[in-house]
Tab-separated table of C-alpha atoms and ligand atoms in Angstrom:
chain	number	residue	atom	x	y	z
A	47	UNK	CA	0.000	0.000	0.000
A	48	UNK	CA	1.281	3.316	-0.978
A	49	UNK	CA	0.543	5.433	2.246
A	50	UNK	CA	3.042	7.612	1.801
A	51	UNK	CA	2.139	8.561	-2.130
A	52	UNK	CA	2.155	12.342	-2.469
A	53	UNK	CA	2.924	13.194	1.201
A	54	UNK	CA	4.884	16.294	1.821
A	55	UNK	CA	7.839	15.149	3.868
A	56	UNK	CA	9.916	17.955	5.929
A	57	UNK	CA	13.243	16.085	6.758
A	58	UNK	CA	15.705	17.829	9.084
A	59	UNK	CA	19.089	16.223	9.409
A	60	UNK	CA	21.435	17.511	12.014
A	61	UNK	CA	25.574	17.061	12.583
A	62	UNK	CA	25.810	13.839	13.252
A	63	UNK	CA	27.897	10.643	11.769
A	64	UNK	CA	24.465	9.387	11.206
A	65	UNK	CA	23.562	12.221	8.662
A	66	UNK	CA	25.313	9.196	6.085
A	67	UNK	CA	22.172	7.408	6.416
A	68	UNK	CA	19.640	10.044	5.395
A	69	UNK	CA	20.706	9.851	2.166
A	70	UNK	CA	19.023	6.462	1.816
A	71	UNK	CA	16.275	7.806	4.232
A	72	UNK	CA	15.135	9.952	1.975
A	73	UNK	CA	15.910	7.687	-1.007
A	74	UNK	CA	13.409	5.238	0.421
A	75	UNK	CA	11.147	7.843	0.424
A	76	UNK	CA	11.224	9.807	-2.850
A	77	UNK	CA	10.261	5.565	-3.965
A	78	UNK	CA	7.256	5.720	-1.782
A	79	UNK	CA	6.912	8.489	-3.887
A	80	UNK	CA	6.440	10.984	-1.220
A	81	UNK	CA	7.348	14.601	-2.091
A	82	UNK	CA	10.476	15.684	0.229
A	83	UNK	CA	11.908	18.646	0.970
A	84	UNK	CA	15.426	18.521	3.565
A	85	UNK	CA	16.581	21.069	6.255
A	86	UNK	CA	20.312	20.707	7.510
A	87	UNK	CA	21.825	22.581	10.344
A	88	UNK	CA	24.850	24.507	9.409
A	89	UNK	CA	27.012	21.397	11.106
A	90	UNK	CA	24.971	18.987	9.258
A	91	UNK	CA	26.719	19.936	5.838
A	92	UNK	CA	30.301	18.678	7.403
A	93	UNK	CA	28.894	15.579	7.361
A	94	UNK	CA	26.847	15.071	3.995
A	95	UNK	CA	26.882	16.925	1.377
A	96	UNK	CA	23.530	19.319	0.180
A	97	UNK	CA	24.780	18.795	-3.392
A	98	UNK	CA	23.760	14.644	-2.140
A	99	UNK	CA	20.676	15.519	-0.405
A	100	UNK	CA	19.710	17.577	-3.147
A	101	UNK	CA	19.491	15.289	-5.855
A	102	UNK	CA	18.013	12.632	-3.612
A	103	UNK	CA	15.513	14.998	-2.728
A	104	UNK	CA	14.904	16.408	-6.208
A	105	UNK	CA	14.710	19.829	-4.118
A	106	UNK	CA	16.998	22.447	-3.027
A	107	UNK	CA	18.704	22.163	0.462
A	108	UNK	CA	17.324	24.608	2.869
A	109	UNK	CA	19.867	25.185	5.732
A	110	UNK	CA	20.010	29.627	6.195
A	111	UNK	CA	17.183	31.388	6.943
A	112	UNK	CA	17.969	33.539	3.475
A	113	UNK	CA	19.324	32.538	0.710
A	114	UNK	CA	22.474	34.926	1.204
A	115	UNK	CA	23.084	35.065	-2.872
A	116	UNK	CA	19.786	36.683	-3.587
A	117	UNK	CA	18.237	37.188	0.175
A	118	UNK	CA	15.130	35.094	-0.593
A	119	UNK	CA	13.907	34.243	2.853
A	120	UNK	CA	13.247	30.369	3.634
A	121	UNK	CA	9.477	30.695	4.996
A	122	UNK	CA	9.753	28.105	8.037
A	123	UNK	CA	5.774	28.797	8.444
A	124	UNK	CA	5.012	28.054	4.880
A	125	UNK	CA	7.348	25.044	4.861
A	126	UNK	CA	5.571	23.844	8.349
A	127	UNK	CA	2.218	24.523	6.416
A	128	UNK	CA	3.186	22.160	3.408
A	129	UNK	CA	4.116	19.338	5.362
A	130	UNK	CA	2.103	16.430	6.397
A	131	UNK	CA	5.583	15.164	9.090
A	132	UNK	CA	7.990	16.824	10.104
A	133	UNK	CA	10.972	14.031	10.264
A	134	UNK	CA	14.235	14.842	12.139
A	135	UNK	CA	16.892	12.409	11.313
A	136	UNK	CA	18.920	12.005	12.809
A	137	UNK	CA	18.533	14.174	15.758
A	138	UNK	CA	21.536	14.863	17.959
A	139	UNK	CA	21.483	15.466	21.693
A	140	UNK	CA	21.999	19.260	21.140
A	141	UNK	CA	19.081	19.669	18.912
A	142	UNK	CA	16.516	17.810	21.009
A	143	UNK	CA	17.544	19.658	24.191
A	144	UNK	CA	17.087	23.080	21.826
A	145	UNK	CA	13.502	21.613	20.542
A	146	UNK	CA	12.798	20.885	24.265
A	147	UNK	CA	14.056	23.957	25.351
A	148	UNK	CA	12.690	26.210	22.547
A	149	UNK	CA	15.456	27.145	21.064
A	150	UNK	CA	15.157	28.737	17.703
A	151	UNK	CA	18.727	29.529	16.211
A	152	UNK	CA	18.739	27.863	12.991
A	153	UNK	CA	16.066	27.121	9.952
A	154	UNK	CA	15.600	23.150	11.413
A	155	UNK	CA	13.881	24.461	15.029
A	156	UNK	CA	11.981	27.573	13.342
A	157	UNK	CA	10.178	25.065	11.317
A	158	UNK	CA	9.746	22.617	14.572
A	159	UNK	CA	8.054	25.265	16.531
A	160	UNK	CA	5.997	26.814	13.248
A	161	UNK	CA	5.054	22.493	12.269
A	162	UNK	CA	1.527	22.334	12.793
A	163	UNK	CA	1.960	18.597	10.983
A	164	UNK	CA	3.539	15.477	13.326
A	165	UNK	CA	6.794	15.902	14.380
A	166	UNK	CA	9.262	12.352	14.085
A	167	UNK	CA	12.280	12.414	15.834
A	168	UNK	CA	15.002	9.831	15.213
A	169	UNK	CA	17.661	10.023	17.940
A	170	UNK	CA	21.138	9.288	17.243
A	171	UNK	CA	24.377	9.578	19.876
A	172	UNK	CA	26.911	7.663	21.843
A	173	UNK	CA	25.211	5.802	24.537
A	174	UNK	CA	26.099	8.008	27.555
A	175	UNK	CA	25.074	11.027	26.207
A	176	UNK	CA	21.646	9.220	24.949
A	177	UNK	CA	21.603	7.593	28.773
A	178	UNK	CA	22.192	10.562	30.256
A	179	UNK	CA	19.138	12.380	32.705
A	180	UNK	CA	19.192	15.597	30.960
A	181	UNK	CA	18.854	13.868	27.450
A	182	UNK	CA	16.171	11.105	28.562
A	183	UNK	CA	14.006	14.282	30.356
A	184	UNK	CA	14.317	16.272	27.365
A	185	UNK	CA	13.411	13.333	24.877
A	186	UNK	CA	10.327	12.803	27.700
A	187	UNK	CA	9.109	16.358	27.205
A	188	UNK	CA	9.344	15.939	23.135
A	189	UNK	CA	6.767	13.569	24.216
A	190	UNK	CA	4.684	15.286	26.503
A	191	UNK	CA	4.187	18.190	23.570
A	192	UNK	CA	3.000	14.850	21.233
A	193	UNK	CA	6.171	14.136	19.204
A	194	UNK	CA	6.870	11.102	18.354
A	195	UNK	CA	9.913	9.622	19.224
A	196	UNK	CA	11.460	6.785	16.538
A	197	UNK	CA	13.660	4.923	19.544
A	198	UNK	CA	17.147	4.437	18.163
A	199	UNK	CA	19.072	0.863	18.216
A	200	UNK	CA	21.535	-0.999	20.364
A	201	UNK	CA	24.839	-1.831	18.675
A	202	UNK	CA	27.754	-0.894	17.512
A	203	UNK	CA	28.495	3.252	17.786
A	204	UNK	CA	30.743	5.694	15.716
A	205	UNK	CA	32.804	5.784	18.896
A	206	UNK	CA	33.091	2.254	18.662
A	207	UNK	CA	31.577	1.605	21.999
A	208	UNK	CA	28.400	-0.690	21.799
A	209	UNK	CA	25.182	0.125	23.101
A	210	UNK	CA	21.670	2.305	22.352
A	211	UNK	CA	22.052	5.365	20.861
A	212	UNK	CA	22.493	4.345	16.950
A	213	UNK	CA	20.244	6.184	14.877
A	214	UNK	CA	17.133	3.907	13.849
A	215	UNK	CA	17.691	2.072	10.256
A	216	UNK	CA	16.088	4.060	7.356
A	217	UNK	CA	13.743	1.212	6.449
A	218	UNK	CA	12.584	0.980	10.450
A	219	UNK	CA	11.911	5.119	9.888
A	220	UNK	CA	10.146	4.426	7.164
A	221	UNK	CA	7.864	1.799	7.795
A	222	UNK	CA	6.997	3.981	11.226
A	223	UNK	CA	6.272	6.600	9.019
A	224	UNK	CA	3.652	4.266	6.595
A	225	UNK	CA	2.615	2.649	9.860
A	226	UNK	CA	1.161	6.315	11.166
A	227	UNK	CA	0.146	7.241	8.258
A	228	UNK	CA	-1.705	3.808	7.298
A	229	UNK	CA	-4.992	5.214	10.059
A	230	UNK	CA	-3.200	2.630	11.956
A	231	UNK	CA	-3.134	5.531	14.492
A	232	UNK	CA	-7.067	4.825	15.873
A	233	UNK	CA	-6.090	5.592	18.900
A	234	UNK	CA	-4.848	9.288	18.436
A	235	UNK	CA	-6.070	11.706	21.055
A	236	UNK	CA	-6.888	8.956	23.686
A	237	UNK	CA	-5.316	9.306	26.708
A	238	UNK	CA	-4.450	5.639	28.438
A	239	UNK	CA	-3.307	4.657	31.394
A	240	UNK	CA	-1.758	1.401	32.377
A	241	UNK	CA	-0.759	-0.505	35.311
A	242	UNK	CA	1.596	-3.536	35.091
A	243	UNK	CA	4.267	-6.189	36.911
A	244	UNK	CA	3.867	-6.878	40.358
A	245	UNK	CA	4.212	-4.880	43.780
A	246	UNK	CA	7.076	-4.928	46.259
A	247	UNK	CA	5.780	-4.262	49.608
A	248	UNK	CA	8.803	-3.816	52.196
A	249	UNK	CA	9.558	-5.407	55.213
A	250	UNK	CA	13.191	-4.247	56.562
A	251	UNK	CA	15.664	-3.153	54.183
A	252	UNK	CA	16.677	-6.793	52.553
A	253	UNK	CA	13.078	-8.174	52.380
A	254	UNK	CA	9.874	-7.805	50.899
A	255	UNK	CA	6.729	-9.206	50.070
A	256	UNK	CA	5.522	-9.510	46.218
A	257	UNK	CA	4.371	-12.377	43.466
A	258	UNK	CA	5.339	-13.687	40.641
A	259	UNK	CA	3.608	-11.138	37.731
A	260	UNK	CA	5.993	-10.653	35.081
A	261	UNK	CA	4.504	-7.354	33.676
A	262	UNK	CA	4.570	-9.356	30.230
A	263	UNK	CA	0.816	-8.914	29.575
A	264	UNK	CA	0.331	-4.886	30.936
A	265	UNK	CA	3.625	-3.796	28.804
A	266	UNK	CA	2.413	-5.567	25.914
A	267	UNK	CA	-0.449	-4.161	26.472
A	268	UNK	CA	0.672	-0.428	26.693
A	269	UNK	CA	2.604	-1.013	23.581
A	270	UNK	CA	-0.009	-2.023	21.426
A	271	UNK	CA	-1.830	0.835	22.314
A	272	UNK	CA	0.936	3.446	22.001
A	273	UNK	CA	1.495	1.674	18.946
A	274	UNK	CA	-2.667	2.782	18.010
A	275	UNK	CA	-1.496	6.318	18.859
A	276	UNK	CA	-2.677	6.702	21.990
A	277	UNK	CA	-1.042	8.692	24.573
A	278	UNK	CA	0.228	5.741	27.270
A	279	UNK	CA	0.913	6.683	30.930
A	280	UNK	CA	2.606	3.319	32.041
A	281	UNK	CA	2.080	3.013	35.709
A	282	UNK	CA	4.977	0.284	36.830
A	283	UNK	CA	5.536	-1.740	39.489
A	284	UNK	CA	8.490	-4.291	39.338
A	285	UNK	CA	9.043	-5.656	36.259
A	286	UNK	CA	12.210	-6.755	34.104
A	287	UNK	CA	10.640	-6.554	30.765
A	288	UNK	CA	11.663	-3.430	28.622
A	289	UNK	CA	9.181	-0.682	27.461
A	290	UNK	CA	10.025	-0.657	23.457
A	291	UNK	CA	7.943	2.627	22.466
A	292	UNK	CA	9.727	5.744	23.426
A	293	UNK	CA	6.380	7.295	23.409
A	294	UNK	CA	4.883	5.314	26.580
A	295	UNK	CA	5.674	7.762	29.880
A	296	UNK	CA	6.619	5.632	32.368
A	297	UNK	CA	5.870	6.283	36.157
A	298	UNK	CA	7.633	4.045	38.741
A	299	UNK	CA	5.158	2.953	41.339
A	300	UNK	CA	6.539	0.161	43.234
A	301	UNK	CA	4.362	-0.636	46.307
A	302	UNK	CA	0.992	-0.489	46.338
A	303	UNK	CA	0.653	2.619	48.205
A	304	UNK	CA	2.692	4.506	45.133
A	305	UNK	CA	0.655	2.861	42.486
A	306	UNK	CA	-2.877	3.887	44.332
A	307	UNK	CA	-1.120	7.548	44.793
A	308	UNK	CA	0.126	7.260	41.023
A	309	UNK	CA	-3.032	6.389	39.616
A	310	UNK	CA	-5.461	8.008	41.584
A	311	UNK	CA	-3.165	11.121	40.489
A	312	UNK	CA	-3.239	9.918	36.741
A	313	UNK	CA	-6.566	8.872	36.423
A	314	UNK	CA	-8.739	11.959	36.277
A	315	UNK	CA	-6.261	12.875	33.220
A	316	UNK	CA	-7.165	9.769	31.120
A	317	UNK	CA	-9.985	8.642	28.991
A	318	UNK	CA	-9.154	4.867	29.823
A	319	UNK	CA	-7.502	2.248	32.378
A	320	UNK	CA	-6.548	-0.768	32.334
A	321	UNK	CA	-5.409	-2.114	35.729
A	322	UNK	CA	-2.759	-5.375	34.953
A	323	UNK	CA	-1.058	-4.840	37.778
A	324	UNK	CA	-0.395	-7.823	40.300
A	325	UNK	CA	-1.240	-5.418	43.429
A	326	UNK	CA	-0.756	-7.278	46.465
A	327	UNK	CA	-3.989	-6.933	48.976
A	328	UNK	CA	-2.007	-6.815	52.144
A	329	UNK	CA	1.221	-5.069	53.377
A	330	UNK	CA	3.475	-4.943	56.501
A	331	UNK	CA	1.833	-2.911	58.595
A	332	UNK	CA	5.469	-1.188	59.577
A	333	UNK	CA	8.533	-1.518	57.930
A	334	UNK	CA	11.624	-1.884	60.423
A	335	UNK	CA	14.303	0.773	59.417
A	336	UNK	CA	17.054	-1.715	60.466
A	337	UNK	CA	17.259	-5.646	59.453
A	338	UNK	CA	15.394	-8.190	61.464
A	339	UNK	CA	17.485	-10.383	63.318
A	340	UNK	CA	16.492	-14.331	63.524
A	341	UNK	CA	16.415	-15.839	66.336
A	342	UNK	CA	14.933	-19.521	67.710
A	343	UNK	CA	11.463	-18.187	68.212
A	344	UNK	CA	8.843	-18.552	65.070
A	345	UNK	CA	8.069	-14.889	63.626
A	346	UNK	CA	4.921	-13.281	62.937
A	347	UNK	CA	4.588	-10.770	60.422
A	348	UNK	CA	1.626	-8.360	61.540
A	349	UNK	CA	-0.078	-7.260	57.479
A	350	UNK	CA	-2.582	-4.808	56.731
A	351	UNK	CA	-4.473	-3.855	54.224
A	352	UNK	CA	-4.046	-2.241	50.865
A	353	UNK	CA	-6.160	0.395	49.096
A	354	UNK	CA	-7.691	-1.513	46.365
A	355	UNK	CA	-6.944	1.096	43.265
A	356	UNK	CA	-9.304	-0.647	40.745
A	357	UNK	CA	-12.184	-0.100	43.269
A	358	UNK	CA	-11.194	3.538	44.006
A	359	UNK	CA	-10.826	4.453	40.243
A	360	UNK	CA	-14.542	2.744	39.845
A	361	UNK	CA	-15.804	5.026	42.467
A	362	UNK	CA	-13.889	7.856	40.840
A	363	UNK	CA	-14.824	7.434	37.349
A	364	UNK	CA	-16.549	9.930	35.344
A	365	UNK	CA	-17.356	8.904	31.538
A	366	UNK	CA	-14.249	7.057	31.248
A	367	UNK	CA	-13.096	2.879	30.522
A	368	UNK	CA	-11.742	0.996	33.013
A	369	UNK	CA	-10.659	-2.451	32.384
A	370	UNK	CA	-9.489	-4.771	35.413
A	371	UNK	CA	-7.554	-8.644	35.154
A	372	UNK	CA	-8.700	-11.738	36.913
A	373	UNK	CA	-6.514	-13.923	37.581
A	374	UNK	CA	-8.632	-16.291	39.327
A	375	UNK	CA	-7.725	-20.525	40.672
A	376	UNK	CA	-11.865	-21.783	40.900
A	377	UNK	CA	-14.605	-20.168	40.687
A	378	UNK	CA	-12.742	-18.567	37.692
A	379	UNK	CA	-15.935	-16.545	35.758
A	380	UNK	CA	-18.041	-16.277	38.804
A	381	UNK	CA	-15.369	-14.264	40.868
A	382	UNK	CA	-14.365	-12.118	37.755
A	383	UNK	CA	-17.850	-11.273	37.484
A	384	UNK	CA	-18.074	-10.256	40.820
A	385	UNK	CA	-14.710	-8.141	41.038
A	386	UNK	CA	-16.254	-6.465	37.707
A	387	UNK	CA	-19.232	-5.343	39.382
A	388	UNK	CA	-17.879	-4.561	42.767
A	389	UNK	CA	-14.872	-2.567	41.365
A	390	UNK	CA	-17.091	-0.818	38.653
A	391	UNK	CA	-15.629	-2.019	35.417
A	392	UNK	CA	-16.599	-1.795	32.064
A	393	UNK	CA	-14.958	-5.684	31.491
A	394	UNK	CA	-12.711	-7.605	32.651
A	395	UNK	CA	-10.105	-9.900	31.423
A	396	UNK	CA	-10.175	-13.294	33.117
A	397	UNK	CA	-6.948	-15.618	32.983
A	398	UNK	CA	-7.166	-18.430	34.967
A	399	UNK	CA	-3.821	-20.157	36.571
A	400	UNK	CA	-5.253	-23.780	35.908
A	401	UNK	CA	-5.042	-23.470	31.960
A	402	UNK	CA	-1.151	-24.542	30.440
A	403	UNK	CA	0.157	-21.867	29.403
A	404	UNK	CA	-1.113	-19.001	31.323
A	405	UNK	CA	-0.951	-16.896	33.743
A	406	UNK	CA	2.093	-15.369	35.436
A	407	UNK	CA	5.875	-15.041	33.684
A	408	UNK	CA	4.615	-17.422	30.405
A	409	UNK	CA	5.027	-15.225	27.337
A	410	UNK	CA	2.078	-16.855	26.231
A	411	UNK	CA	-1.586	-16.449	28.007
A	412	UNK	CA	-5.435	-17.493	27.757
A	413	UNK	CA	-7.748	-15.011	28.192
A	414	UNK	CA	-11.713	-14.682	28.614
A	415	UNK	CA	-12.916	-11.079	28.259
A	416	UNK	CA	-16.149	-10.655	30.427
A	417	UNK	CA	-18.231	-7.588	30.061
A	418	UNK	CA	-20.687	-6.299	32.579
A	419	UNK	CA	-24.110	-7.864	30.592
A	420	UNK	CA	-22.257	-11.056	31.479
A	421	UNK	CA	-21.969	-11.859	27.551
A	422	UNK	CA	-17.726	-12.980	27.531
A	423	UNK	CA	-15.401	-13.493	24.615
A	424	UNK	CA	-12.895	-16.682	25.140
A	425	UNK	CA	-9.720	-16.236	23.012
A	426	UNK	CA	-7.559	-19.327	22.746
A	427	UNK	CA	-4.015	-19.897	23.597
A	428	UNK	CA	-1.727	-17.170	22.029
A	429	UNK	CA	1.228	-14.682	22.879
A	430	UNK	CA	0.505	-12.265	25.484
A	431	UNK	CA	1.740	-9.718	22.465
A	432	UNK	CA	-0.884	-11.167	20.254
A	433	UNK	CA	-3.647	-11.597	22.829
A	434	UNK	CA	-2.807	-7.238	23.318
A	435	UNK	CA	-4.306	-6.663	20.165
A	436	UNK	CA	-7.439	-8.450	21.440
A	437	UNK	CA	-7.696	-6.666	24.448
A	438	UNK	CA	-6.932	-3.346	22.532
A	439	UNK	CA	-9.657	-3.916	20.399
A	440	UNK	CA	-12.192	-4.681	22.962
A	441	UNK	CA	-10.589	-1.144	24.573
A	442	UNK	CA	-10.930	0.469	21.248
A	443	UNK	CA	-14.786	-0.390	20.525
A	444	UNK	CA	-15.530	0.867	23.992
A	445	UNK	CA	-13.680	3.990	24.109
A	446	UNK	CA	-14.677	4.973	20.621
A	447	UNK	CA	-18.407	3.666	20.686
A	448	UNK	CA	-19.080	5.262	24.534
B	89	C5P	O1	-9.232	-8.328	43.561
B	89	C5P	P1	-8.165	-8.703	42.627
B	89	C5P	O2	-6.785	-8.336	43.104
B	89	C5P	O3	-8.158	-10.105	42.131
B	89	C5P	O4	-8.522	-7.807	41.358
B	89	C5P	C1	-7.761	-7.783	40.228
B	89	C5P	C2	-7.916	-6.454	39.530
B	89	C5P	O5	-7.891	-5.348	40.447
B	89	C5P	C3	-6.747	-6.202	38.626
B	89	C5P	O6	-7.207	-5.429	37.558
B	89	C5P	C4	-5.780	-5.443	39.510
B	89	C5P	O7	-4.841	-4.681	38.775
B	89	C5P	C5	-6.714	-4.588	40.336
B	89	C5P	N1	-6.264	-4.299	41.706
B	89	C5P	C6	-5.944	-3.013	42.062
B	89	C5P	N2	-5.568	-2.716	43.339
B	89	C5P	C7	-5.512	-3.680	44.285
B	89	C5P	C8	-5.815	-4.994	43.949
B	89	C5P	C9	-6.191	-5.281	42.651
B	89	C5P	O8	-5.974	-2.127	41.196
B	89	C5P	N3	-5.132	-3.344	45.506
């Protein structure tokens, strides 16, 4: 499918080693036969020639803000008013901390701020500076303002050092690119959050109380609907599986006391929520500052209670989805049915420990999706990523029917 036939492409390369690879970047592109026009930064020219990115381009090179032979001015609003994306690639540290800064010293960030199109920003840099806080917060606020971030590789780095940082293959860019622009994107404007792995309640510094949830399912989850466009708030508790989609913001929430503060916080800004987390329902009821010391006598750990946050959010919510997990033994639909209607959810997704397969830390799960009129969809065996698209369907004909 030609998605990207006669779409007016804005690329913006800036100085880095990686600038080499938007010549076939915009090569694959001119053969989706999308109409391109390319912005370099002044430093972008040491690396790759206009003259190059010219003829791939079949359009002259912007880079001043005049043309200084004949003082034509380079309109950054009309060129952010022809383009349907706005593609930076790659994008150094520098000129993500300037977008997320606004900083406006060169033709590239007039036309970011002027873009009324979607911005795409392919990172590329050594793997400290890409690791580093003041990078990751300023790549998190390209976010927050609705950018989309194309997450760059792990390998082998211009430095020669390996790890993430490398700028994103053209072909990957690309097929992002057809994938947004293929409606793919139902899910644009929605505002989702997500809760996921399991909680670590404390008992003294070296111990702690938690279960054995993976966070497989909820990430999988949050990236298939990031990957629909919508704007992911992943609540986490602990969890060792990594969150692929730069464009999921990611709150650490560890105990259940953090999550139910997280969420509560979270929730009146969302239009849906879908609560995967493993929360446990009882925590010490105080933490000892110092180790405990064994001795021959048995111990008794005194637990409390925890806030249940699915319940809360049902008594909270106004207009909006909220979608809670069963994870039942026996009993298996009759108590989903009940935690459905006691915690106020719109369904319920019911995976039951006794079936092979499912449950906690398999990559694989069975699900039953139960809604309130007690009608319930079974899906069979499959991938927890594949079963995600399920479950973000079901959260897509809700949200968008309601
Ligand atoms: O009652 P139970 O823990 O089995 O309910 C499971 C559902 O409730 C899940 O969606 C889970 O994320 C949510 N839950 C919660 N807060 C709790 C306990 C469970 O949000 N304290």
């Amino acid at each position: 499918m030609e998605v990207l036939n006669g779409k007016n492409i804005v690329v913006g390369i800036t100085g880095s080693i990686a600038a080499y690879k938007a010549a076939i970047l915009v090569r694959l592109l001119t053969c989706e036969k999308a109409n391109v026009k390319v912005i370099m930064t002044p430093l972008a020219k040491q690396f790759i020639t206009p003259l190059t990115m010219a003829t791939l381009s079949k359009n002259p090179i912007l880079v001043d803000f005049f043309n200084p032979e004949n003082g034509e001015w380079n309109s950054h609003v009309s060129l952010g008013e022809w383009a349907d994306a706005y593609l930076i690639a790659p994008a150094t540290a520098n000129t993500i901390g300037k977008m997320a800064g606004g900083i406006a010293d060169n033709l590239l960030l007039t036309t970011y701020l002027s873009a009324k199109c979607p911005v795409f920003v392919s990172p590329a840099m050594d793997l400290d500076m890409f690791a580093h806080p003041t990078t990751q917060n300023n790549i998190s606020r390209l976010i927050s303002y609705g950018n989309h971030i194309i997450e760059p590789e792990s390998g082998e780095l211009a430095s020669g050092l390996i790890g993430k940082g490398r700028m994103a293959e053209p072909a990957t860019i690309v097929e992002y690119l057809k994938k947004y622009f293929s409606s793919k994107f139902t899910l644009e404007g929605k505002k989702i959050m997500v809760t996921a792995g399991g909680t670590i309640e404390p008992i003294d510094p070296v111990r702690y109380i938690s279960n054995y949830s993976s966070g497989k399912m909820g990430i999988a989850l949050a990236e298939e609907l990031a990957d629909r466009g919508a704007d992911v708030t992943l609540i986490k508790a602990s969890t060792s599986v990594p969150v692929k989609n730069g464009r999921i913001k990611i709150v650490d929430a560890v105990s259940a006391e953090k999550m139910y503060v997280a969420s509560v916080n979270e929730f009146s800004k969302t239009d849906a929520a879908v609560m995967c987390a493993a929360v446990a329902d009882y925590t010490p009821t105080a933490i000892s500052n110092s180790k405990i010391k064994k001795n021959e006598n048995e111990w008794s750990l005194s637990l409390k209670r925890t806030k249940d946050i699915a319940a809360e959010l049902g008594k909270m919510k106004n207009n909006q989805l909220l979608v809670g997990f069963a994870l039942e033994t026996n009993d298996e639909e009759t108590n989903a049915l009940k935690k459905l209607k006691e915690k106020n959810l719109d369904f319920i997704v019911l995976n039951s420990l006794n079936d092979e397969g499912a449950g906690f830390g398999h990559d694989t799960n069975k699900i039953k999706i139960i809604y309130r009129d007690g009608t319930s969809v079974e899906y069979p065996l499959n991938t927890k990523k594949n079963l995600s698209k399920d479950i973000a369907d079901a959260v897509e004909r809700n949200l968008l029917n309601s």
